[in-house]
Each structure stands twice: as C-alpha cells, then as structure tokens.
XYZ file of C-alpha atoms in Angstrom:
624
model
C 224.057 -9.244 72.532
C 227.228 -11.651 71.735
C 228.499 -11.407 68.243
C 228.096 -15.185 67.570
C 224.369 -15.034 68.249
C 222.447 -16.124 65.169
C 218.699 -15.602 65.396
C 218.036 -17.927 62.287
C 219.706 -20.874 64.210
C 217.919 -20.101 67.262
C 214.498 -19.702 65.741
C 214.646 -21.438 62.290
C 211.025 -21.723 61.742
C 209.872 -18.250 62.953
C 209.524 -15.259 60.625
C 210.837 -11.962 62.300
C 208.138 -9.508 63.624
C 209.847 -6.682 61.306
C 209.377 -8.897 58.155
C 205.811 -9.741 58.978
C 204.974 -6.062 59.598
C 206.763 -5.237 56.303
C 204.904 -7.752 54.300
C 201.580 -6.399 55.795
C 202.569 -2.800 54.895
C 203.644 -3.895 51.385
C 200.398 -5.695 50.935
C 198.335 -2.938 52.146
C 200.329 -0.211 50.100
C 200.007 -2.525 47.004
C 196.207 -2.756 47.435
C 195.753 0.857 47.624
C 198.109 1.694 44.658
C 196.669 -1.051 42.457
C 193.290 0.698 42.430
C 194.737 4.133 41.176
C 198.185 3.810 39.611
C 197.835 1.581 36.617
C 200.449 1.981 34.005
C 201.510 5.345 35.539
C 202.668 3.692 38.687
C 204.672 1.040 36.721
C 206.355 3.849 34.831
C 207.132 5.663 38.033
C 208.388 2.480 39.843
C 210.837 1.845 36.974
C 212.114 5.480 37.193
C 212.395 4.798 41.022
C 214.400 1.710 40.768
C 217.269 3.886 39.253
C 217.864 5.676 42.377
C 216.427 3.468 45.127
C 219.694 2.040 45.999
C 220.973 5.492 47.449
C 217.816 6.028 49.332
C 217.989 2.335 50.762
C 221.428 3.027 51.934
C 220.259 6.122 53.754
C 217.385 4.398 55.460
C 219.632 1.493 56.789
C 222.466 3.762 57.774
C 223.533 2.723 61.392
C 221.700 -0.589 61.434
C 223.985 -3.223 62.764
C 225.012 -6.233 61.046
C 223.871 -8.797 60.222
C 220.746 -7.466 58.440
C 218.155 -10.017 57.266
C 218.122 -10.060 53.399
C 214.493 -10.594 53.468
C 213.846 -7.521 55.592
C 216.021 -5.340 53.173
C 214.006 -6.783 50.140
C 210.822 -5.930 51.788
C 211.931 -2.329 52.770
C 213.230 -2.007 49.039
C 209.817 -2.977 47.585
C 207.996 -0.786 50.070
C 210.215 2.176 49.054
C 209.620 1.525 45.433
C 205.870 1.666 45.893
C 206.218 4.788 48.103
C 208.155 6.405 45.218
C 205.884 5.149 42.889
C 203.053 7.077 44.681
C 205.300 10.255 44.810
C 206.148 10.228 41.336
C 202.653 9.494 40.183
C 201.930 13.010 41.162
C 204.699 14.451 39.091
C 204.314 17.187 36.430
C 204.316 14.843 33.623
C 200.797 15.008 32.155
C 201.021 11.460 30.884
C 201.554 9.968 34.324
C 198.245 11.676 35.967
C 194.804 10.775 35.600
C 192.199 13.500 36.435
C 192.115 12.743 40.224
C 195.812 13.018 40.254
C 195.934 16.339 38.257
C 193.465 17.636 40.814
C 195.432 16.615 43.893
C 198.698 17.932 42.304
C 197.070 21.309 41.514
C 195.656 21.384 45.233
C 199.175 20.668 46.514
C 200.923 23.132 44.406
C 198.477 25.852 45.783
C 199.299 24.605 49.342
C 202.887 25.232 48.422
C 202.478 28.761 46.802
C 200.379 29.746 49.978
C 203.361 28.762 52.292
C 204.931 32.226 51.315
C 203.553 35.401 50.260
C 204.285 35.205 46.576
C 203.909 38.942 46.147
C 207.068 39.453 48.430
C 210.168 38.545 46.321
C 212.376 38.094 49.597
C 209.863 35.257 50.601
C 209.751 33.309 47.263
C 213.094 31.438 47.634
C 211.742 29.972 50.905
C 208.533 28.509 49.269
C 207.686 24.960 50.532
C 208.408 22.288 47.615
C 205.258 20.607 46.736
C 207.249 17.234 46.231
C 208.214 17.459 49.957
C 204.746 17.681 50.824
C 203.981 14.585 48.694
C 206.942 12.688 50.080
C 205.958 13.263 53.739
C 202.307 12.232 52.728
C 203.541 8.743 52.033
C 204.631 8.111 55.522
C 201.616 9.925 56.977
C 199.396 7.714 54.890
C 200.983 4.667 56.188
C 200.055 5.219 59.730
C 196.813 7.245 59.367
C 193.324 7.079 57.758
C 193.310 10.834 57.188
C 191.780 12.016 54.108
C 194.472 12.793 51.384
C 193.751 16.443 50.982
C 193.562 16.981 54.721
C 196.835 15.323 55.172
C 198.415 17.542 52.591
C 197.056 20.475 54.281
C 198.333 19.615 57.856
C 201.743 18.859 56.486
C 202.061 22.040 54.545
C 200.974 23.961 57.544
C 203.445 22.319 59.828
C 206.301 22.758 57.349
C 205.420 26.339 56.529
C 208.425 28.721 56.868
C 208.361 31.273 59.820
C 209.200 34.838 58.887
C 210.248 37.578 61.327
C 209.960 41.182 60.136
C 211.228 44.238 61.934
C 210.149 47.797 61.158
C 213.313 50.087 60.524
C 212.868 53.838 60.285
C 214.679 56.013 57.739
C 214.245 59.683 56.499
C 214.537 61.704 53.313
C 216.086 65.044 53.716
C 215.315 67.838 51.159
C 217.178 71.106 50.813
C 215.686 73.844 48.884
C 218.116 76.665 47.896
C 216.424 79.908 46.852
C 218.286 82.705 45.177
C 217.207 86.206 44.753
C 219.602 88.788 43.208
C 222.493 86.748 44.208
C 221.217 86.333 47.761
C 220.606 82.643 48.693
C 218.862 80.944 51.593
C 218.369 77.207 52.411
C 215.155 75.603 53.666
C 215.691 71.935 54.882
C 212.662 69.832 55.422
C 212.840 66.151 56.700
C 210.225 63.372 56.070
C 210.465 60.156 58.066
C 209.335 56.781 56.779
C 209.305 53.072 57.922
C 210.415 50.005 56.043
C 209.185 46.556 57.107
C 212.422 44.446 56.711
C 212.696 40.488 56.698
C 215.249 39.916 59.370
C 215.098 36.144 60.071
C 213.460 33.197 58.337
C 213.235 29.495 59.672
C 212.456 27.348 56.619
C 212.181 23.508 56.504
C 215.876 23.105 55.417
C 217.622 26.297 56.603
C 217.554 29.322 58.740
C 218.292 32.766 57.190
C 219.564 35.761 59.207
C 219.737 39.146 57.868
C 222.166 41.947 58.517
C 220.344 45.024 58.145
C 222.385 47.986 56.522
C 221.401 51.609 56.423
C 223.348 54.053 54.396
C 222.936 57.453 52.835
C 222.377 57.730 49.145
C 224.156 60.455 47.097
C 222.478 63.945 46.903
C 220.364 63.940 43.947
C 218.565 66.980 42.178
C 215.045 67.107 42.450
C 214.573 69.883 39.872
C 215.209 73.619 39.493
C 212.469 76.263 38.896
C 212.763 79.916 38.108
C 210.327 83.036 38.128
C 210.418 86.733 38.164
C 209.110 88.768 41.103
C 207.272 92.117 40.717
C 210.600 93.859 41.115
C 211.917 92.244 37.960
C 214.322 90.080 39.998
C 214.944 86.411 39.006
C 214.162 83.970 41.642
C 215.865 80.551 41.129
C 214.852 77.442 43.334
C 216.994 74.420 43.318
C 215.914 71.344 45.439
C 218.275 68.261 46.246
C 217.232 65.251 48.314
C 219.146 62.395 50.252
C 217.542 59.374 51.634
C 218.420 56.619 53.887
C 218.953 53.413 51.908
C 217.848 50.466 53.922
C 218.341 46.790 53.000
C 218.680 43.400 54.513
C 221.158 40.817 53.218
C 220.030 37.317 54.293
C 222.747 34.793 54.946
C 221.415 31.252 54.883
C 222.519 28.263 56.840
C 221.576 24.712 56.386
C 219.422 23.613 59.328
C 216.533 21.231 59.578
C 215.215 22.067 62.925
C 211.917 23.025 61.552
C 211.747 19.919 59.619
C 212.720 17.886 62.687
C 210.111 19.742 65.146
C 207.199 19.690 62.772
C 207.260 16.132 61.825
C 208.148 15.028 65.475
C 205.094 16.751 66.780
C 201.467 15.607 66.816
C 199.712 14.447 64.699
C 202.548 13.103 62.646
C 204.845 11.667 65.425
C 207.571 10.695 63.017
C 210.591 8.943 64.407
C 214.148 9.475 63.028
C 213.779 6.525 60.448
C 210.415 7.872 59.367
C 211.900 11.284 58.568
C 214.819 9.616 56.779
C 212.177 7.863 54.821
C 210.622 11.066 53.759
C 214.169 12.151 52.886
C 214.673 9.103 50.731
C 211.495 9.527 48.814
C 212.012 13.173 48.329
C 215.621 12.583 47.006
C 214.567 10.067 44.270
C 211.853 12.605 43.221
C 214.920 14.819 42.386
C 214.591 16.855 45.602
C 217.565 18.075 47.230
C 217.597 17.447 51.071
C 220.441 16.619 53.481
C 218.644 15.856 56.615
C 220.846 12.797 57.378
C 223.950 14.807 57.080
C 222.687 17.509 59.142
C 221.621 15.072 61.748
C 225.089 13.749 61.847
C 226.591 17.176 62.144
C 228.110 17.167 58.579
C 226.494 20.161 56.985
C 226.776 23.099 59.429
C 230.017 23.086 61.490
C 232.564 21.645 58.929
C 233.501 18.849 61.304
C 236.923 20.259 62.324
C 240.138 20.760 60.344
C 243.207 18.602 59.977
C 245.847 21.015 60.059
C 247.254 24.202 61.641
C 244.778 26.908 62.495
C 245.948 30.539 63.183
C 243.231 32.838 64.436
C 242.495 36.152 63.042
C 243.025 39.261 64.921
C 239.746 39.000 66.995
C 240.683 35.921 68.822
C 243.488 35.782 71.295
C 246.199 33.262 70.078
C 246.931 31.956 73.503
C 243.372 30.589 73.773
C 243.579 28.463 70.517
C 245.134 25.308 72.197
C 242.304 25.125 74.691
C 239.623 25.595 72.235
C 241.117 23.151 69.840
C 241.746 20.525 72.697
C 237.955 20.934 73.734
C 236.899 20.599 70.175
C 238.880 17.385 69.742
C 237.278 15.873 72.923
C 233.762 17.023 72.482
C 233.153 17.715 68.884
C 232.164 21.319 69.413
C 233.944 23.539 66.872
C 236.675 25.861 68.245
C 235.178 28.926 66.555
C 231.895 28.362 68.450
C 233.690 27.905 71.654
C 235.524 31.065 70.959
C 232.243 32.886 70.146
C 230.750 31.740 73.494
C 234.005 33.099 75.354
C 233.708 36.335 73.487
C 229.802 36.893 74.080
C 229.863 35.874 77.643
C 232.964 37.707 78.844
C 234.623 39.301 75.993
C 237.479 36.773 76.219
C 237.610 37.011 80.080
C 238.297 40.742 80.113
C 235.103 41.395 82.158
C 235.885 41.957 85.818
C 234.421 40.497 87.982
C 233.122 37.608 86.069
C 229.943 37.403 88.063
C 226.502 38.337 86.500
C 223.497 39.930 88.492
C 221.577 36.661 88.172
C 224.429 34.497 89.553
C 226.260 33.229 86.580
C 230.132 33.053 87.069
C 233.324 32.417 85.383
C 234.826 32.617 81.939
C 231.788 30.968 80.380
C 228.997 32.244 82.730
C 227.877 29.028 84.348
C 224.931 29.041 86.735
C 226.177 27.287 89.835
C 223.419 24.640 89.722
C 224.260 23.845 86.033
C 227.873 23.504 86.861
C 227.548 21.217 89.991
C 224.085 19.627 88.923
C 220.364 20.496 89.657
C 220.184 17.574 92.172
C 222.134 19.725 94.578
C 219.830 20.575 97.652
C 218.620 24.009 97.268
C 218.846 23.862 93.230
C 215.354 22.714 92.707
C 212.840 25.595 92.273
C 215.736 28.179 92.149
C 216.949 30.095 89.175
C 220.232 28.113 89.234
C 222.113 30.846 91.335
C 222.051 28.789 94.545
C 225.247 29.282 96.629
C 227.447 26.077 96.541
C 230.552 25.910 98.658
C 233.845 25.493 96.702
C 234.593 22.136 98.350
C 231.346 20.797 96.462
C 231.485 23.009 93.336
C 235.274 22.015 92.481
C 234.776 18.253 93.400
C 234.459 16.109 90.102
C 232.926 13.546 92.339
C 230.346 15.764 93.681
C 229.454 16.952 90.229
C 228.951 13.461 89.007
C 226.935 12.817 92.018
C 224.465 15.728 91.289
C 224.393 15.416 87.579
C 226.511 18.653 86.924
C 228.177 19.719 83.558
C 231.391 20.941 85.209
C 234.528 19.313 83.952
C 238.304 19.135 85.227
C 239.671 20.042 81.881
C 243.360 20.660 83.008
C 243.530 17.580 84.928
C 244.388 19.140 88.254
C 241.683 17.291 90.349
C 239.487 20.393 90.546
C 236.569 21.617 88.344
C 236.449 25.335 88.523
C 234.528 27.837 86.329
C 237.165 30.434 87.160
C 239.674 28.264 85.539
C 239.833 28.919 81.832
C 240.564 25.359 80.662
C 237.806 23.847 83.118
C 235.524 26.521 81.892
C 235.740 25.891 78.157
C 235.723 22.241 78.504
C 232.593 22.385 80.646
C 231.022 24.677 77.894
C 231.851 22.134 75.219
C 230.485 19.363 77.525
C 227.292 21.115 78.114
C 226.892 22.152 74.440
C 227.420 18.345 73.310
C 225.023 17.146 75.950
C 222.428 19.620 74.715
C 222.580 18.066 71.289
C 225.098 20.444 69.480
C 226.314 17.822 67.294
C 222.742 17.022 65.898
C 221.261 20.423 66.239
C 223.701 23.292 66.788
C 221.084 26.018 67.097
C 218.970 24.054 69.774
C 222.010 23.584 71.896
C 222.875 27.303 71.579
C 219.280 28.293 72.438
C 219.447 26.242 75.703
C 222.631 28.116 76.811
C 220.704 31.494 77.192
C 217.107 30.696 75.988
C 216.908 33.597 73.491
C 216.696 33.674 69.805
C 218.780 36.822 69.552
C 221.490 35.016 71.305
C 221.540 32.151 68.830
C 221.878 34.665 66.080
C 224.519 36.443 67.861
C 226.728 33.316 68.611
C 226.417 32.145 65.064
C 227.442 35.567 63.604
C 230.454 35.830 65.854
C 231.476 31.956 65.289
C 231.123 32.649 61.525
C 233.397 35.691 61.820
C 236.039 33.814 63.836
C 235.965 30.938 61.378
C 236.361 32.953 58.285
C 239.005 35.197 59.929
C 241.395 32.460 60.611
C 244.331 31.156 58.298
C 244.081 27.396 57.675
C 247.339 25.287 56.797
C 246.093 21.789 55.698
C 247.761 18.656 56.875
C 251.627 18.818 57.929
C 252.458 21.039 54.934
C 254.963 23.826 55.795
C 254.537 26.850 53.581
C 257.210 26.835 50.845
C 257.842 27.978 47.209
C 255.437 25.256 46.038
C 251.664 24.635 46.108
C 250.044 23.330 49.205
C 246.573 21.297 49.472
C 243.723 23.556 49.462
C 241.368 21.703 51.852
C 240.818 18.708 53.848
C 238.723 15.848 52.338
C 238.831 13.044 49.777
C 239.740 13.341 46.234
C 236.299 12.538 44.492
C 237.186 13.159 40.980
C 240.486 13.441 39.181
C 241.659 15.479 36.251
C 240.729 13.546 32.778
C 237.883 11.945 30.856
C 234.669 10.848 32.827
C 233.060 7.490 32.131
C 229.531 6.712 32.263
C 228.313 3.173 31.743
C 231.693 2.293 30.365
C 231.497 5.083 27.773
C 233.761 8.207 27.630
C 231.882 11.236 28.546
C 232.791 14.772 29.244
C 236.460 15.826 30.057
C 237.024 16.919 33.734
C 239.583 19.611 33.680
C 240.139 19.818 37.359
C 240.506 17.870 40.497
C 237.629 17.674 43.193
C 238.100 17.614 46.979
C 234.848 16.355 48.741
C 234.080 17.309 52.301
C 231.159 18.808 54.198
C 229.618 22.205 53.825
C 231.748 25.191 55.002
C 234.873 23.292 55.049
C 237.718 25.859 54.958
C 239.460 26.191 51.487
C 242.717 27.981 51.719
C 245.124 29.565 48.962
C 247.443 27.083 47.576
C 250.125 29.702 47.214
C 250.346 33.436 47.695
C 249.021 35.588 44.863
C 246.355 38.099 43.887
C 242.566 37.582 43.371
C 241.838 38.246 39.753
C 238.157 37.224 39.859
C 235.344 36.806 42.250
C 231.857 35.399 41.381
C 229.269 35.604 44.054
C 225.331 35.493 44.211
C 224.849 32.010 43.046
C 222.348 29.971 45.139
C 224.045 28.135 47.920
C 222.727 24.815 46.464
C 222.947 24.197 42.941
C 222.450 21.054 40.776
C 223.354 19.145 37.626
C 221.770 21.714 35.573
C 222.759 24.798 37.332
C 225.014 27.046 34.988
C 225.416 29.929 37.642
C 228.990 31.071 37.469
C 229.486 29.254 34.095
C 228.978 26.120 36.105
C 231.599 27.021 38.727
C 228.922 28.571 40.929
C 230.431 30.969 43.510
C 234.252 30.921 42.783
C 237.436 32.778 42.919
C 240.488 32.911 40.444
C 243.777 33.535 41.926
C 247.029 34.477 40.206
C 249.744 32.623 41.742
C 253.446 33.189 41.124
C 255.312 29.904 42.181
C 259.112 29.702 41.696
C 258.944 32.437 39.329
C 256.190 31.007 37.125
C 252.623 32.414 36.813
C 249.785 30.120 37.296
C 245.882 31.064 37.412
C 243.861 28.819 39.851
C 240.225 28.406 40.068
C 238.647 27.547 43.303
C 234.932 26.703 42.584
C 231.578 25.701 44.106
C 231.977 27.750 47.385
C 228.926 28.389 49.690
C 230.588 31.961 49.537
C 234.151 33.450 48.766
C 235.854 35.021 51.593
C 238.177 37.243 49.699
C 237.585 40.361 47.384
C 238.613 41.158 43.886
C 242.274 42.730 43.808
C 243.074 41.275 47.196
C 246.439 39.972 47.904
C 246.418 36.653 49.693
C 249.040 34.579 51.445
C 249.621 30.916 51.268
C 247.257 29.135 53.564
C 244.846 32.021 53.816
C 241.088 31.171 53.864
C 239.592 32.073 50.389
C 236.104 30.529 50.627
C 233.915 27.923 52.298
C 233.378 24.632 50.458
C 229.745 24.136 49.213
C 227.722 22.973 46.185
C 226.926 26.122 44.149
C 226.850 25.695 40.416
C 226.972 22.453 38.576
C 227.231 19.889 41.326
C 225.960 16.554 42.612
C 227.401 17.104 46.219
C 229.487 19.215 48.547
C 233.023 19.678 47.076
C 235.707 22.088 45.905
C 236.793 22.053 42.174
C 240.328 23.157 41.595
C 241.567 24.137 38.077
C 244.977 25.176 37.375
C 246.167 27.163 34.286
C 249.556 27.619 32.506
C 249.856 31.350 32.882
C 247.039 33.806 32.739
C 243.593 32.064 32.168
C 242.809 32.324 28.339
C 239.798 29.948 27.890
C 238.189 26.893 29.468
C 240.060 23.866 28.155
C 242.677 25.739 26.297
C 245.686 26.160 28.708
C 244.559 23.828 31.520
C 247.236 21.913 33.572
C 246.583 18.646 35.735
C 246.519 19.981 39.129
C 247.593 16.572 40.463
C 251.182 17.092 38.916
C 251.582 20.411 40.794
C 249.593 20.122 44.048
C 250.003 17.509 46.855
C 246.500 16.116 46.879
C-alpha cells in the first residue's frame, strides 16, 4: 500500500470494521461487568490505568503507522475492563463478593493441583492463578463456556510437564569383627532406586537437570562388644557408605508450552490474543516475557558487539565462519558450534556419512539440502541419491526448495564444504523458527528431546567458556566496558514524580537475558553469591538486593578497587579464582531487586567496607 494512502480521505463517512468490532466487544464486556463488578471493578480499573500504557504498547507493537486514534482508545478501554475483571479476582477481600471469593478459591485449587505440592522440586513450577485468570478474559471474549469450566480447561492446558527417571544407587556396609586380635570383614550391599526429576516444561521455562552421583564419606554405624564362652572379647564395628544422587535443574526461559497450549483447540489464540493475556497478567503484577521470547530476546542473548575468543573446547579457526553465519542468519555462534560438535565432533569423524544417509560437516540429509521437491525424495527417508551436478547447484536447490547455501560464494553449495555446511545449518534453523522458538527448531533438526537437551547443554558450555571483549576496546591498564547494552540508570539520586528518592550507587547496563558480562580488569574473585531465583522483583532482597552476583578485587595502575557485578542469571566464576580482563564472569539476568534485565556495576575505593561508604562513580573510571 502506498505511503500517501489515507483511509479517512478515501472513506470519510465509514467507520472502520476494527473500530465497529471493538465497540461491540466493549459494549458486551461492559454489560457483563456491570452486573457483577460494582465499586470493586471501579477500584480495579483505577489501579489498572496506572499500568495500562505499558500493556497497550506491547499489544500494539509491530502495528504499522498510521494507527487510528479511535481504535487505540477502544483497545485501551477494552484492556482496562479486561484488567478490571482480572483484578476483581484479587486477594484483596474488600474487592471480592461471595461469588468472586468462591471463584478465586476454585482457581487457586486448580493452580495448586498443577503440581504435586508434596514434592518440593515441583513447587517452583506451580501454575500462577493470576495467569489462569488473565487467559480467561480472552477465552471469555470468544466463547460461551461456563466460567469454572474455562478455568479448568486453561489450567489443564498450561499444566507443567514433568519427566522423572529412576536412578539406582547402593549402600555398602562393612562390619569388622575382632576376636582376640584377629579381625575379619563382612561386606554387604543393598541396592535402592531414586526417582529423579530430570526435565520440566513449564508455561514460562524449561528446566533440564544434570544428575550427579557421588559417594558419601564412610560413616560409623555403631560398635558393639561381647564376651564368648572362652572369655574372649568380641568387638564388632560397622561403617557404611552410600551413593548420594541428586539433580540440579537449570532453567531457561521458554514459552513453548504457553504458545502450544493456547494455540490449540479449544482456545485457538493468535499471537495478538496471547500478547493480550501477557498484558493483563503483567498489570496484575505477574512477570511474563512472552513478547521478548517471541522476538528472540530472552534465550540467546542476541549476539555480541565485540571480540570473542572461544574456550579450549572450540577450534579457533572455525570462529570466523560461525560468526559470519550468525551475522547473516541470527543464529548464535555457540549454537552453530554445538551442532558442529554433536554432529561430527568438529569434522573429525571420517567418513562424514551416517548409516541413514546424512552427509557432510553438519549431517544434512540430501533431500533437505537440495529440497524435497526433487524427484525421488517424496516418500523416502531423505537419503535419496542426488548427483553432485544437482546437489551443488544453487539454482537447482532454489528450484526444489532446499536449504543448502553457497556460504563462501564459489558458485557451489556443498555439504562437505565447511562454510557451506555451517551457513546451510544456520539457514535451516532460521527457516525452522530458531529466532522465535529455538528449542522447536533444534527439535526439527533431529526430532528427539534428548537431542534438544544435548545441543542446549553444549551451546551453554561453549558460550560460557569464551572470552568476550566488548566493542573496540583493547586490553590495557585501565577498565573496559563490562557488557554490551544501553546505560539504563546512572550513579546518583533517583527521582520519582519529581521528588528525590533513593540514591543509586552504581551504573546499570540493560540488555537481554544471558548477555555476556566480562571482567572490567584483571583481578581475583573475592565474593560469589548464587542460589537466588533467576527472576526476582522490586521486593526481592536475595543477595542483599544484588541477587546472584560476584565481587572482584581489581588492581588497576597500582591501585586496588572492589567491583560488584550484580543481578546475574548465574555467575560463571568461583570464589578465589583469578580472572583476566575480558573473561566471562556471569550472564546478565534479573535476580534480586530488579524491574528488568540488566547488570548493575558498583565500584569501591579500595576493599569493600560497607554499601554506600566508599563507593565511587563507575562512570568516572569505566568507558560506558
């Protein structure tokens, strides 16, 4: 449509269909709410107005200009009423009538039933009742389903999926019996099984566990003594040792279940409906980042503006190819490296041909590389023989709808050419939706859940093992910038509604989840805090409000500084570890006292004494 087209000038007397439908929906909603809301809905609507701007921006994101002001107002009013309904079911007793209290109680019971509340490992994944309520608003708009039934169907669809595996261990007992200085041992072994939670898919994340088994120290189980009929003393001493089996769940933000559940029948929510649920849930003080995840901003880090040196596990010579493919297709280099490792151990497997016909550095099936439109591919497993004259031809690949790419520009696309293979893998992952749903795209590569977990684990290992040097900064005797992103809050007093509030003793850099954060100078780690929830909030005081953080003692030009790097998803260094300038020390997140993803940097004159005592303004020392 031409940019100079003006719908109002073309049809000055016609009201847009969107606006008509909006008014009807508004009228229908108002009639429903008018019967049950009363002053409680008015109170909720007033509360909703404080935050509705943020939600409206989320709902209208991506809508091209010009946007009719009338439509925006209708959407705003609809959203206010939706949120009024959500907040009507709040925990505030004054805002609920008897029916509201009963419904709230029922929804809370549904939320509790989404996990086994007797299993501590499942409780963190409990479905929030306010999410059910938020999703009910959209469901109610398009359905005549009875309210409790709607709540039940939504809770069932969004219920987390837990995977347990049985792991076996044993307890070994050794009893030493001594009679008149002569001793003998008797060993007994008792096997047992432990049911371990190894994977969970919740509405907002996926958790994958690393199961660890280690031996406990030998422990005394007691000593007994007696005298036999010869008058000899018999002493028996027993000690035991057991396998200690435990699972450490590592969560990654992922809304695949949310997307899958609400897109399926009977809900059939489109993207905008799911964003509307997100908006309502946000204004009800729920934390949700569906839009960011949809845009690829929460899982993969969105690339890095600077120099990356891989860890010892990734061949240095392959980095230029990974990074070039990342730049062109948006698939992170460490994921490409993970695929390269898992498929062919960095091209060290010879020959690079699988038993099912996959070939080359990244193990493409010929029909996927050239296209399933090639004669003979339909109905096959994809391993059809295709002559090189066709397989290497970009024109033939385009004709048959394949994913092969001429990555190095030599006029040929070859799965046995490393650059072509990596570029083709990045192209395939992008086409399969990696930028919106990484796990879904990984699954399509091999069609196995274990494969998704393996790729994610390797990608994480490669990402955290690399050294990142932000921007064009060259290591020197001074500080370097710790992370890519925008400065979202500076050192100094904060102002709320024109009035001075709390003093901000650091500088914040905002970016997406898992953005690399590096050491600003060489030094030693003097403090590490872990264990805070991945996502905190404005009232979360874990880690003293810093959340997961590290403190590093830097010596710069002969002077000692302590620096705090705060709000990590997780630190990647250990207490006492010596770090080099530019070395990865943590992944950006929002643990502790936060309102969004960022890294908070504090700098102290000499060793840390007390918060607010010997702070320095980081911006006077660090090139932000």
